[in-house]
C-alpha positions in Angstrom: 248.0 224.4 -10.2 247.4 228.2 -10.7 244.4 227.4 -12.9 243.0 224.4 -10.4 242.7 227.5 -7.7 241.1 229.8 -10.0 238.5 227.0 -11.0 237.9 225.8 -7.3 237.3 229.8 -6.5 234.7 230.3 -9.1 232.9 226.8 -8.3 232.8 228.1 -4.2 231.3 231.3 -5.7 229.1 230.0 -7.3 227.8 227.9 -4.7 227.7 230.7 -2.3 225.8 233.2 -4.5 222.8 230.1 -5.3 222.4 230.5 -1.5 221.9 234.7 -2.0 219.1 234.4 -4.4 217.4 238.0 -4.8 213.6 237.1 -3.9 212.5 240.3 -5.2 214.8 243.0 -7.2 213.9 246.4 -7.4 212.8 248.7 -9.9 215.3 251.7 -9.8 214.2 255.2 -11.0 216.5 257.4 -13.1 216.3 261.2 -11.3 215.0 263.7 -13.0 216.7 266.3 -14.1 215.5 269.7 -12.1 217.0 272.7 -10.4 217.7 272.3 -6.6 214.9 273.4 -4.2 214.6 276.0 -2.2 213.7 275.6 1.3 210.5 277.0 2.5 209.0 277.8 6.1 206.7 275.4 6.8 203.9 275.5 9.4 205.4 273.1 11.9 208.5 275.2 11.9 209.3 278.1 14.6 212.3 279.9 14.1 214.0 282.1 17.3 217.2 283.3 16.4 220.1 283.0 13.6 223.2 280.4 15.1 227.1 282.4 15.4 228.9 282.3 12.8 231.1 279.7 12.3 234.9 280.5 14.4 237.3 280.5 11.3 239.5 278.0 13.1 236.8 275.3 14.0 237.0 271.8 13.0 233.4 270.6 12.0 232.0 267.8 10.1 228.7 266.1 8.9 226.8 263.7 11.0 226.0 260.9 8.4 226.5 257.8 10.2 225.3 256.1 13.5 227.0 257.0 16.5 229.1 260.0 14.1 231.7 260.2 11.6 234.0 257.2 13.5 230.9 255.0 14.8 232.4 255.6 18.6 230.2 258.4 19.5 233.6 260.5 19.5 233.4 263.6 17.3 235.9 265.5 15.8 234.3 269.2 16.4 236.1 271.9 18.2 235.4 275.3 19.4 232.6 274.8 21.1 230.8 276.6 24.0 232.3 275.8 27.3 229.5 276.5 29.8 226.4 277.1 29.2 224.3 280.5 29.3 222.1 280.8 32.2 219.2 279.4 29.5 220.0 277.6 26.5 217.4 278.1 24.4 216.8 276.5 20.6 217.8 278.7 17.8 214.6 276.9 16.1 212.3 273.5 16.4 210.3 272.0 14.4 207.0 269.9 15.1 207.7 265.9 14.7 205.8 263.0 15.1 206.6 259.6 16.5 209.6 257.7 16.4 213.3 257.5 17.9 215.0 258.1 14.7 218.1 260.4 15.8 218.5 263.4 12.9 221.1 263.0 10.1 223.0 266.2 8.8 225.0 266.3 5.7 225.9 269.6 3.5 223.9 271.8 5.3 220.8 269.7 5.3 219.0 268.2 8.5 217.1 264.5 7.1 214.5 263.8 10.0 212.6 260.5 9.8 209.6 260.1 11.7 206.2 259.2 12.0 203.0 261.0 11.3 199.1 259.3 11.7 199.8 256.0 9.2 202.9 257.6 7.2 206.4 257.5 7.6 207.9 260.2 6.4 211.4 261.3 5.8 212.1 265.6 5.6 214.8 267.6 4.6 215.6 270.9 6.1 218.2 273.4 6.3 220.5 272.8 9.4 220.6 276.6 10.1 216.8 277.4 10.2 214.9 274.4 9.9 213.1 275.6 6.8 212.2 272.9 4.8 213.4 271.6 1.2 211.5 268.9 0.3 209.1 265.8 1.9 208.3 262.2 1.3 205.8 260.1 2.2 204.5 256.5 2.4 201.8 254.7 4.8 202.9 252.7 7.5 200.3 250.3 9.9 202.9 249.6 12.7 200.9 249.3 16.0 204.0 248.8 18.9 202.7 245.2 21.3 204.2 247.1 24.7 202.3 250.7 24.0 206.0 252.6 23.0 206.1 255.2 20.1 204.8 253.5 16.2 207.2 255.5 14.7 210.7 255.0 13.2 213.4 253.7 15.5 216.4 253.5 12.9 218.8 257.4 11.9 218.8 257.7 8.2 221.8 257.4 6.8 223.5 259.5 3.7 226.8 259.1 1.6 226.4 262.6 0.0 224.0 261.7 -3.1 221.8 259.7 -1.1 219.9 258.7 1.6 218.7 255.3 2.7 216.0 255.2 5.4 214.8 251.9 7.1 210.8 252.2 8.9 209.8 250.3 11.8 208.1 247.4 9.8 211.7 246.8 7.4 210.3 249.3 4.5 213.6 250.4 3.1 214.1 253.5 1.0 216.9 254.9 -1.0 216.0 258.7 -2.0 217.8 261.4 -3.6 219.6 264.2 -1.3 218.9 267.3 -3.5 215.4 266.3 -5.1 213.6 263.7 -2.8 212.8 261.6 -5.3 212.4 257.9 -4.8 215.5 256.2 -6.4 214.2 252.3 -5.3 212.4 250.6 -2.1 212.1 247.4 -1.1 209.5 245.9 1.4 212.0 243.5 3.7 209.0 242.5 5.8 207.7 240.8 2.7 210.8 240.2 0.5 212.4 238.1 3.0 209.6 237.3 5.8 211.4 239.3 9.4 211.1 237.3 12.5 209.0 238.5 15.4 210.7 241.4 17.0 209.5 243.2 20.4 209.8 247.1 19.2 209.7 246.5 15.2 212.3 247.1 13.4 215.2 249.1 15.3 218.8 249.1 14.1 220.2 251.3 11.9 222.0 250.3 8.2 225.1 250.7 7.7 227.2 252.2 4.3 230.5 250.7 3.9 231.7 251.7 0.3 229.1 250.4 -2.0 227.1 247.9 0.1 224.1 249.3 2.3 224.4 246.4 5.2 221.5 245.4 7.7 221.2 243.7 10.4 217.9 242.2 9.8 216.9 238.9 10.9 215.1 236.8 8.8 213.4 233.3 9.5 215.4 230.4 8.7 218.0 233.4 7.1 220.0 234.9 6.8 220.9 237.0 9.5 223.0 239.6 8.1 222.2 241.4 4.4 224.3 243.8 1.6 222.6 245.8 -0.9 224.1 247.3 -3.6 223.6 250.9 -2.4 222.8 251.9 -6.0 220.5 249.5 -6.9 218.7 247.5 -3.7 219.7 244.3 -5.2 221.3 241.6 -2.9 224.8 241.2 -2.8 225.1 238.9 -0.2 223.6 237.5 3.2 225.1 235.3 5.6 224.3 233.6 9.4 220.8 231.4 9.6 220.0 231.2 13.4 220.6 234.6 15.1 218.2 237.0 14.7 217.7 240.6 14.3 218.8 242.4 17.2 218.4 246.3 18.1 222.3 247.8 17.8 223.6 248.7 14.6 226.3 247.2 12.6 229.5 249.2 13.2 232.9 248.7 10.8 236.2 248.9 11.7 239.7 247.8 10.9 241.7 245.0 12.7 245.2 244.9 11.0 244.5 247.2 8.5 241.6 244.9 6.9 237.9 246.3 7.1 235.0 244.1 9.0 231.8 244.6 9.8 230.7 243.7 13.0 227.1 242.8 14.2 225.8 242.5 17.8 222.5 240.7 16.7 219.7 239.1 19.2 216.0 240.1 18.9 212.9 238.3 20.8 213.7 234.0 19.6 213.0 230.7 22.2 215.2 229.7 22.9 217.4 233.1 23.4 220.6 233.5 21.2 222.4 236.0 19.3 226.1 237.3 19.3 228.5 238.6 17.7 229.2 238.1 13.3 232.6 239.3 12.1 231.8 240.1 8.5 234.5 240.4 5.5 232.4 242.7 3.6 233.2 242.2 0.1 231.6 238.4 0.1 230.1 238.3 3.3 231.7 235.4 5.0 231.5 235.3 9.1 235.0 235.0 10.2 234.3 235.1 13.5 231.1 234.1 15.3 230.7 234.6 19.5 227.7 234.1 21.6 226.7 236.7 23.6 223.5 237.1 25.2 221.0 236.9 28.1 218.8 233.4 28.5 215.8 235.8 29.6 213.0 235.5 26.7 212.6 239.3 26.9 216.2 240.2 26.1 217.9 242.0 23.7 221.2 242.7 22.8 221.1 246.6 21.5 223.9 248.5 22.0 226.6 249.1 19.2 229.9 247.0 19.5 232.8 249.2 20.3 235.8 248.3 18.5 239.4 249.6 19.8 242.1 248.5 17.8 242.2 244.8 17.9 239.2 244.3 20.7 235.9 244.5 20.8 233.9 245.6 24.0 230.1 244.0 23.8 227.7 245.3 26.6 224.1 244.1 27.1 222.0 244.3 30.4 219.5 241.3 30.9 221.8 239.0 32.6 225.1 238.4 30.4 226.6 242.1 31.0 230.0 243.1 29.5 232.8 241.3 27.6 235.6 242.6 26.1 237.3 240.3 23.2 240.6 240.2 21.6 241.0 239.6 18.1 244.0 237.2 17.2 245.9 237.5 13.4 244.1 234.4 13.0 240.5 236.1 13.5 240.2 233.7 16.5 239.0 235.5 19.8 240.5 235.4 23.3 238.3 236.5 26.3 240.2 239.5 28.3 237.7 239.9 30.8 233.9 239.7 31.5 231.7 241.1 34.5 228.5 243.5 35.2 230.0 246.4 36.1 228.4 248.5 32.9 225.6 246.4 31.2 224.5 249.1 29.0 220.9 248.5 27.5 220.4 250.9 24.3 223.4 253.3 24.5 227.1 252.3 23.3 229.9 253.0 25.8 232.4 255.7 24.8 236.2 255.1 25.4 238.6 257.5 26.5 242.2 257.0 26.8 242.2 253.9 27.9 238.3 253.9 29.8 235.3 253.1 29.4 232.4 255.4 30.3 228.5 254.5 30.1 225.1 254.0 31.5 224.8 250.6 33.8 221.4 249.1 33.3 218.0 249.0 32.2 216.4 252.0 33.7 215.1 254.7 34.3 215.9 254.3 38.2 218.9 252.4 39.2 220.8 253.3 35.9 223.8 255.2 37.2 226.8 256.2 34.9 230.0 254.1 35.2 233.6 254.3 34.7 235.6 251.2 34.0 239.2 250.3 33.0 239.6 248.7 29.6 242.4 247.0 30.0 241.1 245.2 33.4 237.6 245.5 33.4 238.0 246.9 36.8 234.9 249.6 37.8 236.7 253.1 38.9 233.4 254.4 39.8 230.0 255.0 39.5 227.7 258.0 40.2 224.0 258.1 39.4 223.4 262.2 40.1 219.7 263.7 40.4 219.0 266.9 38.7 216.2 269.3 39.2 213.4 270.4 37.1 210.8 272.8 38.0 207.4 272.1 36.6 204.0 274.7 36.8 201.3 272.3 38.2 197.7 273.7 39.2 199.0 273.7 42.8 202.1 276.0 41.4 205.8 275.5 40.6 206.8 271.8 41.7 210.6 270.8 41.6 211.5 267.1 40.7 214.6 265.4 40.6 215.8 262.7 37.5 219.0 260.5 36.8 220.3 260.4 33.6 218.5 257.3 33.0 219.2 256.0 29.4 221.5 258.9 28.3 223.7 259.3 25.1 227.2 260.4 25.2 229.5 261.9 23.0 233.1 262.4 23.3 233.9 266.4 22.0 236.1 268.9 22.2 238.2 267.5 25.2 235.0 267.0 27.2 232.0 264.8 27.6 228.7 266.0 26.0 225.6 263.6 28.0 221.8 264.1 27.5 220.0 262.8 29.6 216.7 260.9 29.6 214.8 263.3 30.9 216.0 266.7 28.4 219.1 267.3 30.5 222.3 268.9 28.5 225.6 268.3 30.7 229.3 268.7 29.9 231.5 266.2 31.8 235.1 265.7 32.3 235.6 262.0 31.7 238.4 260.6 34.1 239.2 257.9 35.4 239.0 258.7 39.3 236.2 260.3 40.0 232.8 261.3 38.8 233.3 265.7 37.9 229.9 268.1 36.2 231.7 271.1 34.4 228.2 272.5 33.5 224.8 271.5 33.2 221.4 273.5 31.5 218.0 271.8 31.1 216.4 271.5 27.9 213.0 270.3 28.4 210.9 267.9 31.0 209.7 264.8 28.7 210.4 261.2 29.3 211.7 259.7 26.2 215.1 261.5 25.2 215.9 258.5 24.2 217.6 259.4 20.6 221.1 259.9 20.0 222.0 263.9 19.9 223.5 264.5 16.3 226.2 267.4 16.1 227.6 269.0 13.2 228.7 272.5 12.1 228.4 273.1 16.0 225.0 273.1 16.3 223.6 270.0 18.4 220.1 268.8 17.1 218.0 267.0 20.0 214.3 265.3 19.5 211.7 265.2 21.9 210.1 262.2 21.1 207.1 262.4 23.4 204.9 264.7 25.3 206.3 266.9 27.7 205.6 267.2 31.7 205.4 270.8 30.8 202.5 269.5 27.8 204.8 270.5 25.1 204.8 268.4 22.3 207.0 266.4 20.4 209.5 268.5 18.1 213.2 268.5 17.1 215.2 271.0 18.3 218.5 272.5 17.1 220.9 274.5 19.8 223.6 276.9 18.8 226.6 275.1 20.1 229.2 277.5 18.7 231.8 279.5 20.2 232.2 283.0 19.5 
């Protein structure tokens, strides 16, 4: 009987992996062996002051993964400034191109992935003074149909040895962290033929052990892809209808087994897309929910948000918020559904026993909203308007902008928001009533659309387009630290 299982199990496997075919393996490059290199002031870089030193008792970590070390936009950091000076001002920035790539930081190292003429190119510079270590390079012919940014959309993504980048047309790169060099590529675009998608290519990989999974939507399938991380061959794909959509897979535990969850739903007539619960180690969907707007020009692009055994999906083109339960038979039950927080490109953060986020498409009429997890019941919502003086020809004007499509991130016993329009705020998430602690502005440009990335208590910001003020686009990195 023992050996009938066994026989059955190989025979489904097989079966399974003649539906996984590789179209096109890669060519993987050995590294060559060479001495570390140093980092060196480039042209694009201006550097203003040193950061604080570290406090001795601060809890830090690296910033390697969408959304931070948990995938929840919570972070682990402590000792950090609690108000801000009367001008918070960058310790340095450097020049960037286009794109909406958010930074990665690991071991001291900043990886910024952005766009440049026809290249994309990925960067590597020290997180304390922006000086950089090494650059790479390859051409890119991206033109964007609605007249957004050509450049990169997804964060690059490190496990410590490498990085793995994915461009706006599905060009994916694996590159060494030290050197630079090129360890494999593959075209997806061409390799598996990527449906039609509104902004290009737009959600981030994701490293879960040795698989480098992608939510990337191919025609006729599949859905859903693993890589081996260390060679870019296929491991498995799974899901044939739903296509690519913009939020990032995010993995989590439910009974102390690891899934991988996918939110996907790009541009497709008619409309569909949902939620895939992924085993990772053979890719089979356990679970499979429809979630998304009927509206052609829909999308479902914020991250799911897993808390223990339930899963909180958000999109804001009609379908709005749902929160599931997971059963011990990976079977769902619906808690509650409503359109009090239809989040469009930012993921909800939770806080004992809350959830806190942006309502709607924006940039007016996108106010920030408190509701209770367990009811789905909205506690409130606030939509402030901050100030920002501008020098016109006529003189100093002041304006006034919402946080419009923010980011969020849960530190230090507070609520760190940028705002859409380069405003830095620390709130005190509760569940009553909408409280500032402090607020600084950064800089006046439209498109802050990229999620901050924090580590080692300094908090690394792009400005993705041109400034009221006619600055230009550049990341920026802010001393954070307490003294």
């Amino acid at each position: 009987m023992k050996l009938l299982y066994i026989i059955l199990m190989l025979f489904c496997i097989s079966l399974y992996a003649q539906e996984v075919i590789d179209p096109k393996i890669p060519k993987v490059y050995e590294i060559k062996k060479a001495a570390d290199r140093k980092a060196i002031k480039q042209t694009e870089l201006t550097i203003y002051n040193p950061p604080k030193p570290l406090n001795p008792e601060a809890r830090t970590h690296d910033w390697k993964k969408f959304l931070g070390p948990t995938q929840n936009a919570i972070s682990t950091e402590t000792h950090l400034l609690k108000s801000f000076p009367k001008s918070l001002k960058p310790i340095w920035e450097v020049r960037k191109g286009q794109g909406y790539a958010s930074v990665a930081v690991v071991d001291r190292r900043v990886i910024l992935f952005h766009r440049v003429r026809d290249q994309e190119i990925v960067e590597c510079l020290h997180s304390e003074n922006g000086k950089r270590f090494w650059k790479y390079a390859y051409p890119v012919d991206y033109r964007d149909r609605y007249g957004f940014g050509n450049g990169p959309r997804c964060q690059p993504i490190v496990d410590g040895e490498y990085i793995y980048t994915l461009g706006v047309k599905g060009k994916l790169h694996c590159l060494h962290l030290r050197s630079g060099q090129m360890i494999w590529q593959r075209d997806l675009d061409k390799d598996f033929t990527l449906r039609s998608s509104f902004f290009g290519v737009g959600a981030t990989p994701l490293l879960e052990k040795d698989l480098l999974i992608i939510n990337l939507g191919a025609e006729g399938g599949p859905s859903v892809v693993a890589f081996d991380k260390r060679t870019g061959k296929l491991v498995w794909g799974c899901e044939k209808q739903w296509g690519a959509s913009y939020a990032s897979p995010i993995s989590a535990n439910i009974r102390s087994e690891k899934y991988v969850f996918v939110f996907t739903g790009g541009e497709s007539r008619p409309s569909h897309g949902g939620l895939l619960m992924i085993r990772p180690i053979d890719g089979k969907v356990v679970l499979r929910f429809p979630w998304r707007a009927r509206r052609y020009t829909s999308v479902n692009a914020s991250s799911p948000l897993i808390i223990d055994n339930r899963v909180y999906l958000s999109e804001c083109y009609g379908a709005g918020g749902i929160l599931l339960e997971i059963t011990a038979q990976n079977k769902h039950n619906i808690l509650w559904k409503n359109r009090a927080l239809q989040t469009h490109f930012m993921t909800a953060v939770h806080k004992n026993g809350y959830l806190y986020g942006v309502d709607g498409h924006g940039p007016a009429n996108a106010p920030l909203v408190c509701i209770e997890l367990k009811s789905g019941k909205e506690k409130w919502r606030h939509e402030p308007k901050w100030p920002v003086e501008i020098a016109t020809k006529r003189g100093k004007r002041t304006f006034h902008f919402p946080p419009a499509l923010g980011s969020m991130i849960v530190v230090d016993g507070r609520c760190l928001l940028l705002g859409q329009y380069g405003h830095l705020v620390w709130l005190d998430l509760n569940p009553n009533k909408y409280v500032e602690l402090d607020r600084t502005h950064l800089f006046p440009a439209r498109e802050t659309w990229s999620m901050p990335s924090l580590s080692q208590g300094l908090l690394y910001v792009c400005q993705n387009d041109r400034g009221l003020d006619q600055s230009k686009p550049r990341l920026l990195c802010y001393d954070l630290r307490q003294k």
